[in-house]
Coordinates of C-alpha atoms and ligand atoms in Angstrom, one line a residue:
X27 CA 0.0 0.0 0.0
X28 CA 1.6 3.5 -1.0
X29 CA 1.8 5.8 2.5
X30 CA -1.1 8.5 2.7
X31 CA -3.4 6.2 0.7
X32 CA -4.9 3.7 2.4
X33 CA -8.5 1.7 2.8
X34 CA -11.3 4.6 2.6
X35 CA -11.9 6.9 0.3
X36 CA -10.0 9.7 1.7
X37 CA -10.9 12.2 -0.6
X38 CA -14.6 13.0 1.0
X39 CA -13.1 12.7 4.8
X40 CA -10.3 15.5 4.1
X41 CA -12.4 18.1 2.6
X42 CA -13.2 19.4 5.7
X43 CA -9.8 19.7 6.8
X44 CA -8.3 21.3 3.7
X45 CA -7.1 24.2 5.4
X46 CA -5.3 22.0 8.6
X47 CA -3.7 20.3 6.1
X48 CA -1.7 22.7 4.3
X49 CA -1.0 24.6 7.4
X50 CA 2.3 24.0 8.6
X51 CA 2.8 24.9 12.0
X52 CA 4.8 27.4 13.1
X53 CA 6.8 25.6 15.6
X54 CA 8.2 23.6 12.5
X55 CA 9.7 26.8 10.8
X56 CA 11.3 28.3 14.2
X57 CA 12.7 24.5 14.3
X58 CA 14.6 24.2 11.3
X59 CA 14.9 28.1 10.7
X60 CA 17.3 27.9 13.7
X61 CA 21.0 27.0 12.3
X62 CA 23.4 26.4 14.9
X63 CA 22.0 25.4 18.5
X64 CA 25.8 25.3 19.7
X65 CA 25.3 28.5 21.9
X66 CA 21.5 27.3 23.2
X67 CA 22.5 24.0 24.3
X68 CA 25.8 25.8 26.2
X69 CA 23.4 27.9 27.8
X70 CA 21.2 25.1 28.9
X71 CA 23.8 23.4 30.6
X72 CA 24.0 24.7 34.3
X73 CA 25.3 23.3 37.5
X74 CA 25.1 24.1 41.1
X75 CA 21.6 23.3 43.5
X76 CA 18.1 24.6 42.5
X77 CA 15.8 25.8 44.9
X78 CA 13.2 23.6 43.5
X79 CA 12.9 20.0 41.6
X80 CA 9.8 19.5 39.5
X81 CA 9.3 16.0 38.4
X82 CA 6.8 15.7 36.0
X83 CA 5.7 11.7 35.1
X84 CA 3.6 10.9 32.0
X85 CA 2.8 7.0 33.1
X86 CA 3.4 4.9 29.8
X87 CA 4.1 7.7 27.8
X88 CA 7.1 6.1 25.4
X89 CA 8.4 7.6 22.6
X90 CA 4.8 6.2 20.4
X91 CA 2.8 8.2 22.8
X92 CA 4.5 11.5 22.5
X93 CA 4.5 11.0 18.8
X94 CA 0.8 10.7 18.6
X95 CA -0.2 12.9 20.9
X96 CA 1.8 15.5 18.7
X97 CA 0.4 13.8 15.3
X98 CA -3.0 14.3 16.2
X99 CA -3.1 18.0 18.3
X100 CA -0.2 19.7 16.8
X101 CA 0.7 18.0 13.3
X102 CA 3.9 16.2 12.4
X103 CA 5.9 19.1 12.3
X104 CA 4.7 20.6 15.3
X105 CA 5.6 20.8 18.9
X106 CA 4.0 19.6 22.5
X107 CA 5.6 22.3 25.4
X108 CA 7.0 18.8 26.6
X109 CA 9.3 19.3 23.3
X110 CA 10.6 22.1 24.4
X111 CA 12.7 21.1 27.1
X112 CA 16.3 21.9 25.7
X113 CA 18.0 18.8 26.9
X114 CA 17.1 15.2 26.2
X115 CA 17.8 11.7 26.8
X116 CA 17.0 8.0 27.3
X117 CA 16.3 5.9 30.2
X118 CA 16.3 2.4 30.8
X119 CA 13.5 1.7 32.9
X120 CA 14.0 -2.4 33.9
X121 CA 13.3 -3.9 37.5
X122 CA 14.5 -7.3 39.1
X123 CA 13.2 -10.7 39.5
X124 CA 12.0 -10.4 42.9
X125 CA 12.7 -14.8 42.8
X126 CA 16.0 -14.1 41.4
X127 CA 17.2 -10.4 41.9
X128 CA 20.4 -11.1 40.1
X129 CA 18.5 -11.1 36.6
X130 CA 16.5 -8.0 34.8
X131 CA 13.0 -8.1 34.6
X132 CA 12.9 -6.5 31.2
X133 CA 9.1 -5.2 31.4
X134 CA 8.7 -2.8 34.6
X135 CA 5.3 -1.8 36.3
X136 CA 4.6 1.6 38.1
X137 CA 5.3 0.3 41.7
X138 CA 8.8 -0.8 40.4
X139 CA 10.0 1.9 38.3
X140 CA 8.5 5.0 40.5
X141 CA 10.7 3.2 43.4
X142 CA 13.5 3.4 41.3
X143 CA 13.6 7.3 40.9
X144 CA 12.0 7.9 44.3
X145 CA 14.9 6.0 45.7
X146 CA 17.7 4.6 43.9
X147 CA 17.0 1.4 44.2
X148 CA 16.1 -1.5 41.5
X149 CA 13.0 -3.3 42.7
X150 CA 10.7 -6.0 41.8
X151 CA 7.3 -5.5 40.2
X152 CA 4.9 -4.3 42.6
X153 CA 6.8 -3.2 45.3
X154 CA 6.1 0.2 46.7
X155 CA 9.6 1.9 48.2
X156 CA 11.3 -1.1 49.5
X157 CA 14.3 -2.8 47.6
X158 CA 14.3 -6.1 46.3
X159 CA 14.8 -7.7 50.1
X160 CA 11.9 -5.9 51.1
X161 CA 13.8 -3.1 52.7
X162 CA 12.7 0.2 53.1
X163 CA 14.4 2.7 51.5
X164 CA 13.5 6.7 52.0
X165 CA 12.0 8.6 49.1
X166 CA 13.6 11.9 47.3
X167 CA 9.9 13.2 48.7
X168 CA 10.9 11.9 52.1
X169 CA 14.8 13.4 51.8
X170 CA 13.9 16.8 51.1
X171 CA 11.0 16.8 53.4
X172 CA 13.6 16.0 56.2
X173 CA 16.2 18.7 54.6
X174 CA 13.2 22.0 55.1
X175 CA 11.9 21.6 51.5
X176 CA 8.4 22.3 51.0
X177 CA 6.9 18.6 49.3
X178 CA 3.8 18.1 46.9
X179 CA 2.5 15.1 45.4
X180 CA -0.5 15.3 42.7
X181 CA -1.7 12.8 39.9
X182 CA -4.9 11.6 37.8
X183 CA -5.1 8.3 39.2
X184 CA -6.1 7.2 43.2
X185 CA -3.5 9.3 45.3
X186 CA -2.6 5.7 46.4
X187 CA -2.1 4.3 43.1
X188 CA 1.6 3.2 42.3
X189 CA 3.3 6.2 40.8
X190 CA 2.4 8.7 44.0
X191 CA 2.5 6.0 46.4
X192 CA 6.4 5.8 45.7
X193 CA 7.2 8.8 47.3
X194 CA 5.5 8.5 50.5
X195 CA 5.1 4.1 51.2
X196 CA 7.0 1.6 51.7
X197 CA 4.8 -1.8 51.4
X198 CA 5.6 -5.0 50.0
X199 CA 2.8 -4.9 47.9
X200 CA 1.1 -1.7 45.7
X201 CA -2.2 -2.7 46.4
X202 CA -2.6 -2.4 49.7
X203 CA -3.8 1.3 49.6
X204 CA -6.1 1.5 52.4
X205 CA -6.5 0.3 56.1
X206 CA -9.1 -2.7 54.9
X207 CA -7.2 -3.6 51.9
X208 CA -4.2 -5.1 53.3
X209 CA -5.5 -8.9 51.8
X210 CA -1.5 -9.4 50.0
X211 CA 0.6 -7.8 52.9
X212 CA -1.6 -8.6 56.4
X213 CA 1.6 -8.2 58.4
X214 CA 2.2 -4.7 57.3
X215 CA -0.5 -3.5 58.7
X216 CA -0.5 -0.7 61.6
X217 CA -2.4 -3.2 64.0
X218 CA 0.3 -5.8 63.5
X219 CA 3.0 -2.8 63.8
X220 CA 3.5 -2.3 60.8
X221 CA 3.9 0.9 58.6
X222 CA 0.2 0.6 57.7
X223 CA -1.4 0.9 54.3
X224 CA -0.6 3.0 51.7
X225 CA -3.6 6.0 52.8
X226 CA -1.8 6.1 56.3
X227 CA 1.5 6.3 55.5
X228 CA 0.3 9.5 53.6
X229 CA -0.6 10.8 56.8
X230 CA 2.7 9.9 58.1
X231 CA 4.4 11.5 56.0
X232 CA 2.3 14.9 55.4
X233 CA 3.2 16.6 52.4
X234 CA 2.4 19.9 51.7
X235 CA -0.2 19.1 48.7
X236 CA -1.6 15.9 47.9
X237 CA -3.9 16.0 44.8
X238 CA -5.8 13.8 43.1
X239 CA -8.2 10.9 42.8
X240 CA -8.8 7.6 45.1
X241 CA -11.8 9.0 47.9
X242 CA -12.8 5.5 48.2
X243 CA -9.1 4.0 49.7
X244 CA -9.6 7.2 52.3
X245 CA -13.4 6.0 53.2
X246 CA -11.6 3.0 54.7
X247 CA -11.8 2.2 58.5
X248 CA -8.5 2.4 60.5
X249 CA -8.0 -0.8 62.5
X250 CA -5.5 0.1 64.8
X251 CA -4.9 2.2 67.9
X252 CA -7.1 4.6 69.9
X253 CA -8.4 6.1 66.0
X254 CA -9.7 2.4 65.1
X255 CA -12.9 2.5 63.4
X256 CA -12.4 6.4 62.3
X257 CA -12.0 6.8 58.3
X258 CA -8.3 8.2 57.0
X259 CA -10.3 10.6 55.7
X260 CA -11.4 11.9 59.0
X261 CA -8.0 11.1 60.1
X262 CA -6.8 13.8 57.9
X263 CA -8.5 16.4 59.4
X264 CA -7.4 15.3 62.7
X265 CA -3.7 15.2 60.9
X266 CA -3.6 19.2 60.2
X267 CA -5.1 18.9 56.7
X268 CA -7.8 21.4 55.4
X269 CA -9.5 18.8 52.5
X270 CA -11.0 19.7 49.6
X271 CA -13.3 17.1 47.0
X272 CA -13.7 20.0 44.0
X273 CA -12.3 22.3 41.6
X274 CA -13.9 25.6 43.5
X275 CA -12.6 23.6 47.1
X276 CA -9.3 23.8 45.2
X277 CA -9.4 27.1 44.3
X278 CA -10.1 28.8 47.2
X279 CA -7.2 26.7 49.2
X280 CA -4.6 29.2 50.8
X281 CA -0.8 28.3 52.4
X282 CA -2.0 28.3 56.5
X283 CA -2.8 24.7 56.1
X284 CA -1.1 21.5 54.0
X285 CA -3.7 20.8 51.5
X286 CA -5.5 17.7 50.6
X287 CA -7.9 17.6 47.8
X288 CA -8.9 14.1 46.3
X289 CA -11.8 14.7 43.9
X290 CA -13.3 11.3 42.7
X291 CA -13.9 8.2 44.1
X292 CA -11.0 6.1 42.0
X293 CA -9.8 7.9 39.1
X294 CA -10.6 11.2 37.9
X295 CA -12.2 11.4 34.3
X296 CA -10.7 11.6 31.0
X297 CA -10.2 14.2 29.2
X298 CA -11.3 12.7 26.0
X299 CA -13.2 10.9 24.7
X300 CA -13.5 8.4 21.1
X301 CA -13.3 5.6 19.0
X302 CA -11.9 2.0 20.8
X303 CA -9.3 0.1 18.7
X304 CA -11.0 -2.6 17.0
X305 CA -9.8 -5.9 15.0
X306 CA -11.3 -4.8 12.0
X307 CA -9.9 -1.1 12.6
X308 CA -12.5 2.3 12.6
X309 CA -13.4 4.9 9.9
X310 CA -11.1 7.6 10.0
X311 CA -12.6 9.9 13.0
X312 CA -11.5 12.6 15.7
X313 CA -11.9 12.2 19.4
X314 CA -14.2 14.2 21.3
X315 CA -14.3 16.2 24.9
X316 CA -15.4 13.6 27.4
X317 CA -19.2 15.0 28.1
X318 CA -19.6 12.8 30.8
X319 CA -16.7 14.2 32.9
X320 CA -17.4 15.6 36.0
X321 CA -17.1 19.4 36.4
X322 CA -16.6 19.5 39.5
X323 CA -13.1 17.7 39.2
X324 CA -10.2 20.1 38.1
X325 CA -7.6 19.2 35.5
X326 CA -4.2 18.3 35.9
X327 CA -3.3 21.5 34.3
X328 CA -5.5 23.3 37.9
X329 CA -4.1 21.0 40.2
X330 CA -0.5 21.6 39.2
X331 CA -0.6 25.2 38.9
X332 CA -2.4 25.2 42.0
X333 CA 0.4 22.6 44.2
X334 CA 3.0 25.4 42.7
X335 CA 1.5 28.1 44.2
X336 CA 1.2 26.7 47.7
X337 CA 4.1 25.1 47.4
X338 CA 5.6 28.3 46.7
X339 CA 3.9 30.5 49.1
X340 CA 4.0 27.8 52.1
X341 CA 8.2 27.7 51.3
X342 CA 7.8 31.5 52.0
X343 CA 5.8 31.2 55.2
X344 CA 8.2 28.7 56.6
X345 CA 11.0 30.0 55.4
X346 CA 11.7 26.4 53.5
X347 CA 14.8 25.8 51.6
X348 CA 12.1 25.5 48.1
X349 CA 9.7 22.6 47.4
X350 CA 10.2 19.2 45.3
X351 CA 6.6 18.4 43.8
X352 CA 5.8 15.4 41.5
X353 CA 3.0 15.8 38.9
X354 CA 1.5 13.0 37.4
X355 CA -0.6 11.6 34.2
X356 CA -1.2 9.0 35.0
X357 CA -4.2 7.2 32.8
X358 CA -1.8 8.0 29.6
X359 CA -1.2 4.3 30.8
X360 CA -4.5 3.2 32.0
X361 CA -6.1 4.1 28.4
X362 CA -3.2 2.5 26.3
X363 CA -3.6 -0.9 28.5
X364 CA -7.7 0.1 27.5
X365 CA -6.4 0.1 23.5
X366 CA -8.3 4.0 23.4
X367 CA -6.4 6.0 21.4
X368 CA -8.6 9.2 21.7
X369 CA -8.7 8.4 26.1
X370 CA -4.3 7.9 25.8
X371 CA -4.3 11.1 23.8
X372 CA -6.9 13.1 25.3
X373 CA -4.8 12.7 28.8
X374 CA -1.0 12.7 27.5
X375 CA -2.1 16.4 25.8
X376 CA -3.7 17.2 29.3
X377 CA -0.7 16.0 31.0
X378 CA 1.2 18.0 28.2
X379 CA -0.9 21.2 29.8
X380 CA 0.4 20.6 32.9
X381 CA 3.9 21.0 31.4
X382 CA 3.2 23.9 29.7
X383 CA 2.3 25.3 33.2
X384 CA 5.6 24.5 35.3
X385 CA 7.6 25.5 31.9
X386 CA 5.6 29.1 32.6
X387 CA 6.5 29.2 36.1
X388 CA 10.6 27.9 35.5
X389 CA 10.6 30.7 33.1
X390 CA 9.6 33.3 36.5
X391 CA 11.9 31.1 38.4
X392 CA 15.5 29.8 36.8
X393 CA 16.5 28.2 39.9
X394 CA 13.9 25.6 39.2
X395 CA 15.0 22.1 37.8
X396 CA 12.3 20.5 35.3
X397 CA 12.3 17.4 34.3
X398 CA 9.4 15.3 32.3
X399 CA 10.1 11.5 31.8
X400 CA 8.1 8.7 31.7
X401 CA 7.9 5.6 34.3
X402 CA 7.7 2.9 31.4
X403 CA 7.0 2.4 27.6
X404 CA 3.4 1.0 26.3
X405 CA 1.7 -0.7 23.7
X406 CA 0.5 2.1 21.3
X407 CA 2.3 1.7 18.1
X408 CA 1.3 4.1 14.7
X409 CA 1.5 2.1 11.9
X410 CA 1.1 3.0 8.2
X411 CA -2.3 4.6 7.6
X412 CA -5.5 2.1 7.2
X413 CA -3.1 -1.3 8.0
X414 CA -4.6 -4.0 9.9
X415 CA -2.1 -5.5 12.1
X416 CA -2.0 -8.9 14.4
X417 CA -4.2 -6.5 17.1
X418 CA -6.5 -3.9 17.2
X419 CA -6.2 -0.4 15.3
X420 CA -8.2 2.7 15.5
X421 CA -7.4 5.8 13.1
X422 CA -7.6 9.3 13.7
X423 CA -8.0 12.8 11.3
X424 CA -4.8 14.2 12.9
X425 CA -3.8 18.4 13.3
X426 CA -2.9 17.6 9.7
X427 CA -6.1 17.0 8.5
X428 CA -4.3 13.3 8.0
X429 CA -5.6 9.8 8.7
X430 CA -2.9 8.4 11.7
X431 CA -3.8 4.6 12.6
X432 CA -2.6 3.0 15.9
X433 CA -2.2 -0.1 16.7
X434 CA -2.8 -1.8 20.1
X435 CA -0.9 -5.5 19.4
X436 CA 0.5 -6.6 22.9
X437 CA -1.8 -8.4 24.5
X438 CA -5.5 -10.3 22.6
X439 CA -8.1 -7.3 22.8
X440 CA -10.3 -8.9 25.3
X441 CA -7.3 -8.8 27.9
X442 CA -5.3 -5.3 29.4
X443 CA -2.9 -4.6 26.8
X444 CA 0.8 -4.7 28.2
X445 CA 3.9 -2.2 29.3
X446 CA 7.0 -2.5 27.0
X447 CA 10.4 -2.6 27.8
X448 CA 11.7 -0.1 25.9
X449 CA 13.8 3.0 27.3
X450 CA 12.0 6.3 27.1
X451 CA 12.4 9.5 26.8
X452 CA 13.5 12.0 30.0
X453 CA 13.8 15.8 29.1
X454 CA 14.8 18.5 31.1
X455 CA 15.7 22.2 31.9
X456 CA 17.5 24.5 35.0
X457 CA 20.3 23.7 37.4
X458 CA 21.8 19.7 37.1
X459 CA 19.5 18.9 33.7
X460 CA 22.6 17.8 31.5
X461 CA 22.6 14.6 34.1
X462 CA 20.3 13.8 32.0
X463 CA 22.3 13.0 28.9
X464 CA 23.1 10.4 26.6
X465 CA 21.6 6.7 27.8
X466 CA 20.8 6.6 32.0
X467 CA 19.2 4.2 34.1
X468 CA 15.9 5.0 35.3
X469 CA 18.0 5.1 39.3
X470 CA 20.4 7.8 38.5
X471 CA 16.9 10.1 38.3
X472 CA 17.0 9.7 42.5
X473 CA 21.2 10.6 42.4
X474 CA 19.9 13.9 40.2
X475 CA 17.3 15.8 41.9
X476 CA 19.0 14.4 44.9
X477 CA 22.5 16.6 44.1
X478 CA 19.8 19.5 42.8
X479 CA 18.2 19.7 45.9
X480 CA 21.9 18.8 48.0
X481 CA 20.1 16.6 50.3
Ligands
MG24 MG1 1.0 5.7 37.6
ZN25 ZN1 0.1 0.2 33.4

C-alpha cells in the first residue's frame, strides 16, 4: 500500500480539513529556521543546586505516545511544550526478578520503576519503596521533606495508586492502599506494627499538597490504635489537613494549612473521549471532549498550577529551603492498556498542559529544575495509515487533517494490553538537567534531583 493512501476513500473525509492540512505549523519553521544550536544548548547546561525540583511523570508515555499525541493535536511538524525542554535523553526503565534479583525483569510496572527514581534502588514488580529484600528505603519526597523543603504530590489516578505511592510508602505490595485492603501484605499493617497501608502512610508523612483521585481507599476504616474505626479521611483532618473534594474547594485553598484535595472516588475522568481500537480497525474519525466528565473535578493542568503556588507560598511562610513536587498523568497508561487511542491522547495532551504550566513558572523562576520522563514504555504503536495489524487499530484525522492509525498489538483485545520494555524519553531544563544526557538508568533520576536539591 503506497503511504497516505490507504482503505477509505479519503478524498470525501479531508475536505473538511483542507485548510489544517496545508497549514504548517509554526513551531516547524522556528525549528529548522534555527542553524546552529551550539550556543543554546551551552546555555542550557547549568550546575550548582536549584531551589526547586519539578518532576513531571507521564505513566506509559514512550516515545509512540508523545509522537501521537503531537500527530493528532499539533501536526507532524509541530511541537508539544513537553518538546521544548532543551536537553534530552533516554532511560532504561528495567526492574528485578524479585525470585531471582540477580537477573533484569525487562518489562517494569509503576510500583517498580517510581521506586526506582523515588529512591535509587532496582526493585521487583509491585513493590512500593522497598528494595528487592523488602527493605525500606527513603523517598527523594521523604529526603527533602527532612532537609526544610516544602513537598507536593498530585496525579490523575487514586493518590494511592503506584506512581504517587512511591514517594511517600513503603509496602511489599502496591495494592494495599487503604487500612481494609491489606488482603497481600496482612503483616504490614498498623495493627500488626506495621507501617500501615498506603492511605496512612500519607498521613505519616504529610506533604504539603496531595492532589488527586482515590476518595474511596480514604473511606476505609483504620483498624489500629485509639483512632480504630475512624475513616483516614477523617483522620486527615485530625492530621492538620484542610480537605477539599472539587475544583472551587481547590481554588479557594490558601498556604496556612497542608492541603488535601482528592476529587473522585478512583480515578478522575478523561479528558477525551473516542473511537476503541477494534480488529477490523474504525473509519477515520476525531476524538471528542469527554461530556460525561465531571465538572466538578479540576484538570491536571488546575491541580498543578495550583500545588506550585502553595508550594511556593507555604516555602515563604516557613522559610523552606524551596519545594520538590511530582505531577503526574497517570491514565496516559490506563487508556493505552484500554487500546483508546482518543482516552491515551486526550490525557497525555492534558498531561502536556500541565507542562506547559511548570515551563511558565521555570521561566519566572531559573532556579527551578524541570524534568518530564516517563515511568515505562506501552503498547501504542502508529502504523502506516488504514493497516490491519495482528491487534486492534483505531485511526484518527490528525492536526494535519491526515488519517494516523494506531495499533494496540500486545496483548489479545479482550485482555489489558501490556507495558513494553523499551527505554524512554526524560527531558529536562535548569540547574543539574545535562545529568540527564546520553543513555541513564531510570536510578540515576533519584542521584539527580538528589545533588539538585543537596540533600
Ligand atoms: Mg501511575
Ligand atoms: Zn500500566
Amino acid at each position: 500500500m503506497t503511504a497516505g493512501t490507504g482503505r477509505w476513500r479519503l478524498r470525501g473525509v479531508m475536505a473538511g480539513v483542507a485548510v489544517a492540512a496545508v497549514a504548517l505549523p509554526a513551531a516547524a519553521l522556528a525549528v529548522n529556521a534555527d542553524g546552529d544550536r551550539t550556543e543554546a544548548a551551552r546555555e542550557a547546561i547549568v550546575g550548582g543546586r536549584a531551589r526547586n525540583v519539578i518532576l513531571l511523570i507521564g505513566d506509559g508515555m514512550g516515545d509512540s505516545e508523545i509522537t501521537s499525541a503531537r500527530n493528532y493535536a499539533r501536526g507532524a511538524a509541530g511541537r508539544l511544550a513537553l518538546d521544548t525542554l532543551p536537553l534530552t535523553g533516554s532511560y532504561t526503565t528495567y526492574s528485578l526478578s524479585r525470585e531471582a534479583p540477580h537477573r533484569p525483569e525487562y518489562v517494569t510496572d509503576s510500583a517498580a520503576s517510581a521506586t526506582g527514581w523515588s529512591t535509587g534502588r532496582k526493585t521487583y514488580n509491585g513493590a512500593i519503596g522497598v528494595d528487592v529484600d523488602g527493605r525500606p528505603a527513603p523517598s527523594l519526597l521523604q529526603l527533602a521533606q527532612r532537609a526544610g523543603f516544602r513537598t507536593g504530590d498530585v496525579t490523575t489516578a487514586d493518590i494511592t495508586d503506584a506512581t504517587p505511592a512511591a514517594q511517600v510508602a513503603h509496602v511489599s505490595n502496591r495494592d494495599c492502599q487503604g487500612p481494609q485492603s491489606m488482603q497481600t501484605c496482612p503483616e504490614e499493617a498498623k495493627e500488626k506494627g506495621g507501617l500501615g497501608s498506603i492511605a496512612e502512610q500519607f498521613l505519616d508523612v504529610r506533604p504539603d499538597v496531595v492532589l488527586g483521585g482515590g476518595r474511596g481507599f480514604f473511606h476505609e476504616e483504620l483498624q489500629a490504635g485509639a483512632s480504630a474505626g475512624r475513616s483516614v479521611w477523617d483522620q486527615a483532618a485530625k492530621a492538620g489537613y484542610r480537605r477539599v473534594t472539587d475544583a472551587t474547594g481547590l481554588a479557594q485553598a490558601g498556604p496556612e494549612k497542608p492541603l488535601l484535595g482528592l476529587f473522585a472516588e478512583k480515578n478522575m475522568d478523561l479528558e477525551w473521549v473516542g473511537p476503541l481500537a477494534a480488529p477490523q480497525g474504525t473509519e477515520p474519525q476525531r476524538c471528542a471532549p469527554n461530556s460525561d466528565r465531571d465538572r466538578s473535578q479540576p484538570r491536571l493542568r488546575d491541580m498543578t498550577w495550583k500545588a506550585l503556588h502553595l508550594l511556593d507560598q507555604r516555602t515563604a511562610r516557613t522559610r523552606g529551603k524551596g519545594f520538590f513536587l511530582q505531577v503526574e498523568g497517570a491514565s496516559i497508561d490506563k487508556q493505552n492498556h484500554a487500546a483508546n487511542p482518543c482516552g491515551q491522547i486526550g490525557e497525555t495532551v492534558g498531561f502536556d498542559a500541565a507542562v506547559a504550566e511548570v515551563l511558565r513558572y521555570q521561566a519566572k523562576n531559573p532556579d527551578t529544575l524541570v524534568i518530564v520522563t516517563a515511568d515505562h514504555g506501552h503498547t501504542s504503536q502508529i502504523v502506516e495509515a488504514g493497516a490491519r495489524t495482528m491487534g486492534a487499530t483505531a485511526t484518527l484525522i490528525t492536526a494535519d487533517g491526515a488519517p494516523m492509525t494506531i495499533s494496540y498489538a500486545t496483548a489479545p483485545l479482550s485482555e489489558s494490553q501490556l507495558h513494553t520494555g523499551t527505554q524512554v524519553r526524560i527531558a529536562a531544563k535548569g540547574p543539574q538537567a545535562a545529568n540527564i544526557l546520553g543513555v541513564t538508568n531510570q536510578t540515576d533520576l533519584f542521584t539527580t534531583i538528589r545533588r539538585a536539591l543537596g540533600v
